[in-house]
mmCIF file of C-alpha atoms in Angstrom:
data_model
loop_
_atom_site.group_PDB
_atom_site.id
_atom_site.type_symbol
_atom_site.label_atom_id
_atom_site.label_comp_id
_atom_site.label_asym_id
_atom_site.label_seq_id
_atom_site.Cartn_x
_atom_site.Cartn_y
_atom_site.Cartn_z
ATOM 1 C CA UNK A 1 -45.850 3.228 11.797
ATOM 2 C CA UNK A 2 -47.562 4.747 9.667
ATOM 3 C CA UNK A 3 -45.938 5.984 6.635
ATOM 4 C CA UNK A 4 -46.480 9.263 7.257
ATOM 5 C CA UNK A 5 -44.756 9.691 9.688
ATOM 6 C CA UNK A 6 -41.673 7.194 8.383
ATOM 7 C CA UNK A 7 -41.632 9.636 5.926
ATOM 8 C CA UNK A 8 -41.170 13.094 8.394
ATOM 9 C CA UNK A 9 -39.003 11.247 10.499
ATOM 10 C CA UNK A 10 -36.351 10.559 7.623
ATOM 11 C CA UNK A 11 -36.878 14.487 6.389
ATOM 12 C CA UNK A 12 -35.163 15.607 9.370
ATOM 13 C CA UNK A 13 -31.927 13.696 8.707
ATOM 14 C CA UNK A 14 -28.336 14.846 8.291
ATOM 15 C CA UNK A 15 -26.972 14.328 4.862
ATOM 16 C CA UNK A 16 -23.694 14.941 2.464
ATOM 17 C CA UNK A 17 -22.112 17.234 3.355
ATOM 18 C CA UNK A 18 -19.299 17.003 0.850
ATOM 19 C CA UNK A 19 -20.849 14.873 -1.970
ATOM 20 C CA UNK A 20 -18.171 12.632 -4.448
ATOM 21 C CA UNK A 21 -18.979 13.043 -7.447
ATOM 22 C CA UNK A 22 -17.454 9.477 -8.420
ATOM 23 C CA UNK A 23 -19.067 7.709 -5.444
ATOM 24 C CA UNK A 24 -22.135 9.207 -7.228
ATOM 25 C CA UNK A 25 -23.019 10.109 -3.738
ATOM 26 C CA UNK A 26 -27.348 11.518 -4.100
ATOM 27 C CA UNK A 27 -29.801 11.571 -0.741
ATOM 28 C CA UNK A 28 -31.611 9.338 -1.016
ATOM 29 C CA UNK A 29 -34.919 11.362 -0.621
ATOM 30 C CA UNK A 30 -37.837 10.264 2.310
ATOM 31 C CA UNK A 31 -40.293 9.486 -0.096
ATOM 32 C CA UNK A 32 -38.844 7.369 -2.177
ATOM 33 C CA UNK A 33 -37.391 5.747 0.642
ATOM 34 C CA UNK A 34 -40.555 5.549 3.311
ATOM 35 C CA UNK A 35 -41.873 3.845 0.136
ATOM 36 C CA UNK A 36 -39.312 1.289 -0.383
ATOM 37 C CA UNK A 37 -39.287 0.138 3.509
ATOM 38 C CA UNK A 38 -42.724 1.001 4.013
ATOM 39 C CA UNK A 39 -43.899 -1.556 0.873
ATOM 40 C CA UNK A 40 -40.694 -5.070 1.975
ATOM 41 C CA UNK A 41 -42.147 -5.082 5.668
ATOM 42 C CA UNK A 42 -46.139 -4.834 4.729
ATOM 43 C CA UNK A 43 -46.037 -6.622 1.683
ATOM 44 C CA UNK A 44 -43.709 -8.947 2.422
ATOM 45 C CA UNK A 45 -42.488 -8.765 5.945
ATOM 46 C CA UNK A 46 -39.553 -8.163 4.728
ATOM 47 C CA UNK A 47 -37.866 -5.845 7.643
ATOM 48 C CA UNK A 48 -40.110 -6.342 11.016
ATOM 49 C CA UNK A 49 -37.536 -8.899 12.886
ATOM 50 C CA UNK A 50 -35.112 -9.623 10.278
ATOM 51 C CA UNK A 51 -31.359 -8.658 9.637
ATOM 52 C CA UNK A 52 -31.064 -6.389 7.498
ATOM 53 C CA UNK A 53 -28.325 -5.123 4.952
ATOM 54 C CA UNK A 54 -28.199 -1.862 3.523
ATOM 55 C CA UNK A 55 -25.212 -1.448 0.500
ATOM 56 C CA UNK A 56 -24.347 1.853 -0.245
ATOM 57 C CA UNK A 57 -25.569 2.984 2.910
ATOM 58 C CA UNK A 58 -24.525 6.844 2.849
ATOM 59 C CA UNK A 59 -26.038 8.801 5.197
ATOM 60 C CA UNK A 60 -28.008 5.864 6.214
ATOM 61 C CA UNK A 61 -31.063 6.947 5.221
ATOM 62 C CA UNK A 62 -32.168 3.231 4.508
ATOM 63 C CA UNK A 63 -30.969 2.202 7.405
ATOM 64 C CA UNK A 64 -32.743 3.938 9.617
ATOM 65 C CA UNK A 65 -35.885 3.394 7.872
ATOM 66 C CA UNK A 66 -35.263 -0.496 8.200
ATOM 67 C CA UNK A 67 -34.200 0.320 12.397
ATOM 68 C CA UNK A 68 -37.383 1.894 12.607
ATOM 69 C CA UNK A 69 -39.925 -0.100 11.274
ATOM 70 C CA UNK A 70 -38.625 -2.653 13.881
ATOM 71 C CA UNK A 71 -35.921 -4.481 11.643
ATOM 72 C CA UNK A 72 -34.352 -6.938 14.814
ATOM 73 C CA UNK A 73 -30.864 -5.940 13.504
ATOM 74 C CA UNK A 74 -29.653 -3.618 11.013
ATOM 75 C CA UNK A 75 -26.114 -2.927 9.051
ATOM 76 C CA UNK A 76 -24.971 -0.264 6.590
ATOM 77 C CA UNK A 77 -21.905 -0.934 4.780
ATOM 78 C CA UNK A 78 -20.209 1.862 2.922
ATOM 79 C CA UNK A 79 -16.604 2.626 1.012
ATOM 80 C CA UNK A 80 -16.744 6.329 2.306
ATOM 81 C CA UNK A 81 -16.333 7.734 5.861
ATOM 82 C CA UNK A 82 -17.461 10.857 6.201
ATOM 83 C CA UNK A 83 -20.786 9.404 4.911
ATOM 84 C CA UNK A 84 -20.303 7.113 7.893
ATOM 85 C CA UNK A 85 -19.933 9.598 10.674
ATOM 86 C CA UNK A 86 -22.929 11.133 9.203
ATOM 87 C CA UNK A 87 -24.987 8.165 9.339
ATOM 88 C CA UNK A 88 -23.311 7.381 12.901
ATOM 89 C CA UNK A 89 -25.227 11.041 13.836
ATOM 90 C CA UNK A 90 -27.925 10.286 12.580
ATOM 91 C CA UNK A 91 -29.275 7.164 14.176
ATOM 92 C CA UNK A 92 -28.193 8.488 17.740
ATOM 93 C CA UNK A 93 -30.266 11.374 17.095
ATOM 94 C CA UNK A 94 -33.427 9.000 15.873
ATOM 95 C CA UNK A 95 -32.182 6.590 18.936
ATOM 96 C CA UNK A 96 -32.159 3.409 17.269
ATOM 97 C CA UNK A 97 -28.993 0.960 16.643
ATOM 98 C CA UNK A 98 -27.559 0.585 14.057
ATOM 99 C CA UNK A 99 -24.272 -1.480 12.966
ATOM 100 C CA UNK A 100 -21.596 0.486 10.435
ATOM 101 C CA UNK A 101 -18.450 -0.970 7.912
ATOM 102 C CA UNK A 102 -16.336 1.274 6.387
ATOM 103 C CA UNK A 103 -15.837 -1.223 3.014
ATOM 104 C CA UNK A 104 -15.889 -1.822 -0.658
ATOM 105 C CA UNK A 105 -18.615 -3.630 -1.425
ATOM 106 C CA UNK A 106 -17.656 -5.721 -4.060
ATOM 107 C CA UNK A 107 -14.742 -7.016 -2.139
ATOM 108 C CA UNK A 108 -16.748 -8.390 0.873
ATOM 109 C CA UNK A 109 -16.740 -11.059 1.801
ATOM 110 C CA UNK A 110 -19.574 -12.330 4.020
ATOM 111 C CA UNK A 111 -20.126 -15.375 5.814
ATOM 112 C CA UNK A 112 -23.335 -17.390 6.278
ATOM 113 C CA UNK A 113 -26.813 -16.622 5.766
ATOM 114 C CA UNK A 114 -27.872 -14.278 8.530
ATOM 115 C CA UNK A 115 -28.634 -11.540 6.426
ATOM 116 C CA UNK A 116 -32.895 -11.752 5.764
ATOM 117 C CA UNK A 117 -32.764 -9.000 3.464
ATOM 118 C CA UNK A 118 -30.948 -6.506 1.599
ATOM 119 C CA UNK A 119 -31.786 -2.491 1.125
ATOM 120 C CA UNK A 120 -29.948 -0.997 -1.007
ATOM 121 C CA UNK A 121 -30.461 3.264 -3.493
ATOM 122 C CA UNK A 122 -26.971 1.476 -5.834
ATOM 123 C CA UNK A 123 -25.159 3.389 -7.777
ATOM 124 C CA UNK A 124 -26.411 3.643 -11.088
ATOM 125 C CA UNK A 125 -23.128 3.291 -12.989
ATOM 126 C CA UNK A 126 -23.262 6.992 -14.105
ATOM 127 C CA UNK A 127 -20.042 7.216 -13.022
ATOM 128 C CA UNK A 128 -18.205 3.980 -12.808
ATOM 129 C CA UNK A 129 -19.493 2.033 -15.952
ATOM 130 C CA UNK A 130 -21.419 -1.151 -13.841
ATOM 131 C CA UNK A 131 -21.624 -0.256 -10.350
ATOM 132 C CA UNK A 132 -24.708 -1.395 -10.510
ATOM 133 C CA UNK A 133 -24.970 -4.861 -10.981
ATOM 134 C CA UNK A 134 -21.616 -4.990 -9.170
ATOM 135 C CA UNK A 135 -24.183 -3.915 -5.757
ATOM 136 C CA UNK A 136 -26.622 -5.894 -6.592
ATOM 137 C CA UNK A 137 -24.389 -9.336 -7.608
ATOM 138 C CA UNK A 138 -22.647 -8.690 -4.378
ATOM 139 C CA UNK A 139 -26.085 -8.510 -2.450
ATOM 140 C CA UNK A 140 -27.632 -11.563 -4.323
ATOM 141 C CA UNK A 141 -24.882 -13.710 -2.385
ATOM 142 C CA UNK A 142 -25.823 -11.668 1.023
ATOM 143 C CA UNK A 143 -29.139 -11.962 0.703
ATOM 144 C CA UNK A 144 -31.204 -14.998 1.806
ATOM 145 C CA UNK A 145 -34.610 -13.865 1.918
ATOM 146 C CA UNK A 146 -34.666 -10.892 -0.199
ATOM 147 C CA UNK A 147 -32.664 -8.132 -2.297
ATOM 148 C CA UNK A 148 -34.703 -4.760 -3.015
ATOM 149 C CA UNK A 149 -32.881 -1.922 -5.338
ATOM 150 C CA UNK A 150 -33.280 1.229 -7.473
ATOM 151 C CA UNK A 151 -32.313 0.771 -10.474
ATOM 152 C CA UNK A 152 -33.225 3.664 -13.398
ATOM 153 C CA UNK A 153 -36.329 1.851 -15.394
ATOM 154 C CA UNK A 154 -34.322 3.086 -18.598
ATOM 155 C CA UNK A 155 -32.054 -0.362 -18.102
ATOM 156 C CA UNK A 156 -34.899 -2.201 -16.502
ATOM 157 C CA UNK A 157 -34.583 -5.165 -19.434
ATOM 158 C CA UNK A 158 -31.126 -5.496 -18.680
ATOM 159 C CA UNK A 159 -30.767 -5.943 -14.555
ATOM 160 C CA UNK A 160 -34.220 -8.395 -15.405
ATOM 161 C CA UNK A 161 -31.848 -10.570 -17.318
ATOM 162 C CA UNK A 162 -28.590 -9.745 -15.282
ATOM 163 C CA UNK A 163 -30.562 -11.435 -12.217
ATOM 164 C CA UNK A 164 -31.981 -13.869 -13.274
ATOM 165 C CA UNK A 165 -29.419 -15.540 -15.603
ATOM 166 C CA UNK A 166 -26.656 -14.123 -14.021
ATOM 167 C CA UNK A 167 -27.517 -13.462 -10.637
ATOM 168 C CA UNK A 168 -28.986 -16.547 -8.981
ATOM 169 C CA UNK A 169 -32.455 -14.340 -8.560
ATOM 170 C CA UNK A 170 -35.410 -16.849 -8.072
ATOM 171 C CA UNK A 171 -37.381 -13.985 -9.462
ATOM 172 C CA UNK A 172 -37.360 -10.083 -10.436
ATOM 173 C CA UNK A 173 -39.384 -7.818 -10.473
ATOM 174 C CA UNK A 174 -40.750 -4.430 -10.469
ATOM 175 C CA UNK A 175 -42.701 -3.182 -7.021
ATOM 176 C CA UNK A 176 -43.341 0.061 -8.982
ATOM 177 C CA UNK A 177 -42.123 3.175 -11.000
ATOM 178 C CA UNK A 178 -41.109 5.900 -9.155
ATOM 179 C CA UNK A 179 -38.929 9.465 -9.669
ATOM 180 C CA UNK A 180 -36.323 10.005 -8.072
ATOM 181 C CA UNK A 181 -35.630 14.150 -7.671
ATOM 182 C CA UNK A 182 -32.132 15.170 -7.767
ATOM 183 C CA UNK A 183 -31.260 17.766 -6.461
ATOM 184 C CA UNK A 184 -28.675 20.132 -8.188
ATOM 185 C CA UNK A 185 -25.798 18.196 -6.022
ATOM 186 C CA UNK A 186 -22.750 19.112 -8.179
ATOM 187 C CA UNK A 187 -20.813 21.706 -10.467
ATOM 188 C CA UNK A 188 -21.787 20.209 -13.692
ATOM 189 C CA UNK A 189 -25.328 20.079 -12.892
ATOM 190 C CA UNK A 190 -27.083 22.661 -15.772
ATOM 191 C CA UNK A 191 -30.974 22.563 -15.100
ATOM 192 C CA UNK A 192 -32.050 23.217 -10.970
ATOM 193 C CA UNK A 193 -33.507 19.544 -10.433
ATOM 194 C CA UNK A 194 -34.043 16.595 -12.237
ATOM 195 C CA UNK A 195 -35.819 14.230 -12.279
ATOM 196 C CA UNK A 196 -35.123 10.674 -13.162
ATOM 197 C CA UNK A 197 -37.688 7.594 -13.332
ATOM 198 C CA UNK A 198 -36.784 5.166 -11.068
ATOM 199 C CA UNK A 199 -37.373 1.114 -10.676
ATOM 200 C CA UNK A 200 -38.602 -0.435 -7.314
ATOM 201 C CA UNK A 201 -37.127 -3.972 -7.805
ATOM 202 C CA UNK A 202 -37.151 -7.036 -5.813
ATOM 203 C CA UNK A 203 -34.832 -10.215 -5.726
ATOM 204 C CA UNK A 204 -35.007 -13.034 -4.286
ATOM 205 C CA UNK A 205 -32.414 -15.502 -4.383
ATOM 206 C CA UNK A 206 -32.164 -18.937 -4.770
ATOM 207 C CA UNK A 207 -31.785 -21.064 -1.722
ATOM 208 C CA UNK A 208 -29.272 -23.068 -1.540
ATOM 209 C CA UNK B 1 -19.264 -3.127 16.182
ATOM 210 C CA UNK B 2 -22.009 -5.615 17.586
ATOM 211 C CA UNK B 3 -21.418 -9.422 18.075
ATOM 212 C CA UNK B 4 -24.033 -10.419 15.212
ATOM 213 C CA UNK B 5 -22.193 -8.272 13.366
ATOM 214 C CA UNK B 6 -18.888 -9.536 13.748
ATOM 215 C CA UNK B 7 -20.438 -13.038 13.438
ATOM 216 C CA UNK B 8 -20.824 -12.757 9.292
ATOM 217 C CA UNK B 9 -17.835 -10.206 8.686
ATOM 218 C CA UNK B 10 -14.095 -12.503 7.421
ATOM 219 C CA UNK B 11 -10.779 -11.073 5.922
ATOM 220 C CA UNK B 12 -10.900 -10.165 1.938
ATOM 221 C CA UNK B 13 -7.818 -10.133 1.213
ATOM 222 C CA UNK B 14 -6.767 -11.678 -1.775
ATOM 223 C CA UNK B 15 -6.078 -14.893 -1.257
ATOM 224 C CA UNK B 16 -7.063 -15.937 2.028
ATOM 225 C CA UNK B 17 -8.739 -19.479 2.603
ATOM 226 C CA UNK B 18 -8.971 -18.426 6.327
ATOM 227 C CA UNK B 19 -10.249 -15.488 6.909
ATOM 228 C CA UNK B 20 -13.065 -16.648 9.571
ATOM 229 C CA UNK B 21 -13.698 -15.667 12.383
ATOM 230 C CA UNK B 22 -11.745 -12.739 12.596
ATOM 231 C CA UNK B 23 -10.431 -12.570 16.241
ATOM 232 C CA UNK B 24 -10.972 -9.360 18.128
ATOM 233 C CA UNK B 25 -8.801 -7.228 19.928
ATOM 234 C CA UNK B 26 -11.458 -4.822 22.284
ATOM 235 C CA UNK B 27 -10.127 -1.362 23.187
ATOM 236 C CA UNK B 28 -12.930 0.079 24.192
ATOM 237 C CA UNK B 29 -16.593 -2.090 24.930
ATOM 238 C CA UNK B 30 -20.047 0.186 25.519
ATOM 239 C CA UNK B 31 -22.529 -2.000 27.072
ATOM 240 C CA UNK B 32 -25.970 -0.660 25.610
ATOM 241 C CA UNK B 33 -29.327 -2.429 27.262
ATOM 242 C CA UNK B 34 -32.273 -3.361 24.057
ATOM 243 C CA UNK B 35 -34.943 -5.184 24.616
ATOM 244 C CA UNK B 36 -35.101 -8.879 24.579
ATOM 245 C CA UNK B 37 -36.695 -10.288 21.911
ATOM 246 C CA UNK B 38 -36.700 -14.155 22.803
ATOM 247 C CA UNK B 39 -38.465 -15.943 19.181
ATOM 248 C CA UNK B 40 -36.389 -13.398 17.742
ATOM 249 C CA UNK B 41 -32.891 -14.926 19.834
ATOM 250 C CA UNK B 42 -34.176 -18.122 18.766
ATOM 251 C CA UNK B 43 -34.038 -17.634 15.064
ATOM 252 C CA UNK B 44 -31.167 -16.826 14.942
ATOM 253 C CA UNK B 45 -28.906 -19.846 16.795
ATOM 254 C CA UNK B 46 -29.215 -22.008 13.773
ATOM 255 C CA UNK B 47 -27.802 -19.242 12.320
ATOM 256 C CA UNK B 48 -24.600 -18.221 14.714
ATOM 257 C CA UNK B 49 -21.177 -19.835 13.879
ATOM 258 C CA UNK B 50 -21.234 -20.610 17.583
ATOM 259 C CA UNK B 51 -17.390 -20.057 18.247
ATOM 260 C CA UNK B 52 -16.821 -17.355 16.714
ATOM 261 C CA UNK B 53 -19.654 -15.900 18.593
ATOM 262 C CA UNK B 54 -18.082 -17.210 22.160
ATOM 263 C CA UNK B 55 -14.701 -16.070 21.463
ATOM 264 C CA UNK B 56 -15.399 -12.758 20.445
ATOM 265 C CA UNK B 57 -17.410 -12.630 22.868
ATOM 266 C CA UNK B 58 -14.619 -13.540 25.427
ATOM 267 C CA UNK B 59 -12.417 -11.222 23.820
ATOM 268 C CA UNK B 60 -15.063 -8.292 24.747
ATOM 269 C CA UNK B 61 -15.062 -9.531 28.340
ATOM 270 C CA UNK B 62 -18.454 -11.585 28.329
ATOM 271 C CA UNK B 63 -17.177 -15.500 29.206
ATOM 272 C CA UNK B 64 -20.971 -16.372 30.128
ATOM 273 C CA UNK B 65 -21.557 -18.585 26.716
ATOM 274 C CA UNK B 66 -20.574 -22.331 26.555
ATOM 275 C CA UNK B 67 -17.668 -23.023 24.642
ATOM 276 C CA UNK B 68 -19.942 -25.886 23.450
ATOM 277 C CA UNK B 69 -23.043 -24.629 21.266
ATOM 278 C CA UNK B 70 -26.057 -26.077 23.170
ATOM 279 C CA UNK B 71 -28.877 -28.671 21.751
ATOM 280 C CA UNK B 72 -31.546 -26.835 20.352
ATOM 281 C CA UNK B 73 -33.621 -27.877 23.684
ATOM 282 C CA UNK B 74 -32.135 -25.701 25.444
ATOM 283 C CA UNK B 75 -33.927 -22.729 23.362
ATOM 284 C CA UNK B 76 -37.136 -23.826 24.137
ATOM 285 C CA UNK B 77 -36.610 -24.276 28.341
ATOM 286 C CA UNK B 78 -34.215 -22.139 29.786
ATOM 287 C CA UNK B 79 -34.346 -17.836 29.645
ATOM 288 C CA UNK B 80 -31.657 -17.130 31.497
ATOM 289 C CA UNK B 81 -29.221 -18.730 28.365
ATOM 290 C CA UNK B 82 -31.008 -16.966 25.950
ATOM 291 C CA UNK B 83 -30.807 -13.285 27.670
ATOM 292 C CA UNK B 84 -27.352 -14.307 27.651
ATOM 293 C CA UNK B 85 -26.921 -14.585 23.850
ATOM 294 C CA UNK B 86 -29.229 -11.776 23.241
ATOM 295 C CA UNK B 87 -26.761 -9.860 25.752
ATOM 296 C CA UNK B 88 -23.719 -11.107 23.314
ATOM 297 C CA UNK B 89 -24.941 -10.794 20.080
ATOM 298 C CA UNK B 90 -27.202 -7.362 20.807
ATOM 299 C CA UNK B 91 -25.705 -5.391 23.767
ATOM 300 C CA UNK B 92 -22.041 -5.082 23.433
ATOM 301 C CA UNK B 93 -19.819 -2.364 20.694
ATOM 302 C CA UNK B 94 -17.273 -2.059 19.804
ATOM 303 C CA UNK B 95 -16.573 1.178 20.109
ATOM 304 C CA UNK B 96 -12.594 0.983 19.512
ATOM 305 C CA UNK B 97 -10.385 -2.428 18.598
ATOM 306 C CA UNK B 98 -8.880 -3.934 15.960
ATOM 307 C CA UNK B 99 -10.240 -7.111 13.862
ATOM 308 C CA UNK B 100 -6.947 -9.365 13.418
ATOM 309 C CA UNK B 101 -7.063 -11.769 10.347
ATOM 310 C CA UNK B 102 -6.774 -15.466 11.908
ATOM 311 C CA UNK B 103 -3.928 -15.941 8.520
ATOM 312 C CA UNK B 104 -2.069 -12.922 7.799
ATOM 313 C CA UNK B 105 -2.563 -11.104 11.066
ATOM 314 C CA UNK B 106 -3.388 -7.986 8.690
ATOM 315 C CA UNK B 107 -5.342 -5.717 11.526
ATOM 316 C CA UNK B 108 -8.134 -3.899 10.987
ATOM 317 C CA UNK B 109 -9.369 -0.748 12.756
ATOM 318 C CA UNK B 110 -11.790 -0.262 14.746
ATOM 319 C CA UNK B 111 -12.561 3.721 15.426
ATOM 320 C CA UNK B 112 -15.955 4.932 16.987
ATOM 321 C CA UNK B 113 -17.359 1.432 16.719
ATOM 322 C CA UNK B 114 -17.091 1.243 12.744
ATOM 323 C CA UNK B 115 -14.434 -1.678 11.505
ATOM 324 C CA UNK B 116 -12.420 -0.794 8.409
ATOM 325 C CA UNK B 117 -11.973 -3.351 6.622
ATOM 326 C CA UNK B 118 -10.805 -1.514 2.568
ATOM 327 C CA UNK B 119 -8.179 -3.151 1.762
ATOM 328 C CA UNK B 120 -4.581 -1.699 0.680
ATOM 329 C CA UNK B 121 -3.925 -2.036 -2.975
ATOM 330 C CA UNK B 122 -1.153 -4.887 -3.187
ATOM 331 C CA UNK B 123 -4.356 -6.986 -0.783
ATOM 332 C CA UNK B 124 -6.442 -6.967 -3.563
#
């Protein structure tokens, strides 16, 4: 599948109808989502025929992208039942198989080393402080090969240090810097649109 | 929820040490065919918790998997075995039912294929 085609398909997905600000529910736009997954597969072979988990899947944009790039199996995890319903519809619409699990990612206990790759667009920690680190920590425990994640560029040094020192990362690399355009989703947003600099990270866990 | 996902889910209640595997109470199971990829199935075999898979499959109405985990040699030679494994892992969907913690008996409901693993306040 070509990048443009992937981006086009992702652009048609349903998004949050009533986003919950406390969960930092923002859609992952098709531009970012397609590039993220395309890079993961084309540069690293981390998606096709792999078991992919999407942490904080929301309406399932990254999950669907992974499925469209022929992941062997995709599992999306999220705490919000409404988003998971939307994600289920999205998967049906695009005729891809995705398993969804409702849970609190910070309390997740997953057995074994089945998951190859974790992809995620986690909360940035603007509502619940440290949420971004909690997601990264959880992802590093679950992924056997790689974690792809988006974090604010302003937290770059902090993330790198935490990953290498505390979260068992063998490597922590910023693949590229992207502009995440956030539309005015919530009442407290003053500007019509805002552009945030985010890093696309790739982490490799140390093997046990 | 398919068995490939069930194979990694565990009870996350605080203090529980034997939360795996979750017992399946099957209310509604549906079958959906997906393309058979023998290489992937071979590759998966080594990572699976075999007993959990066999018991889970049986709970969902599929009893064709051998009780004991077969030799690696079987993977190379026996395509019908690989197809059974493929069917169990990827083609059986638990739409309605529950996942039950083996230690506490706590039921995690499954609705529209989605297990709800959220804990109550006194369980964290």
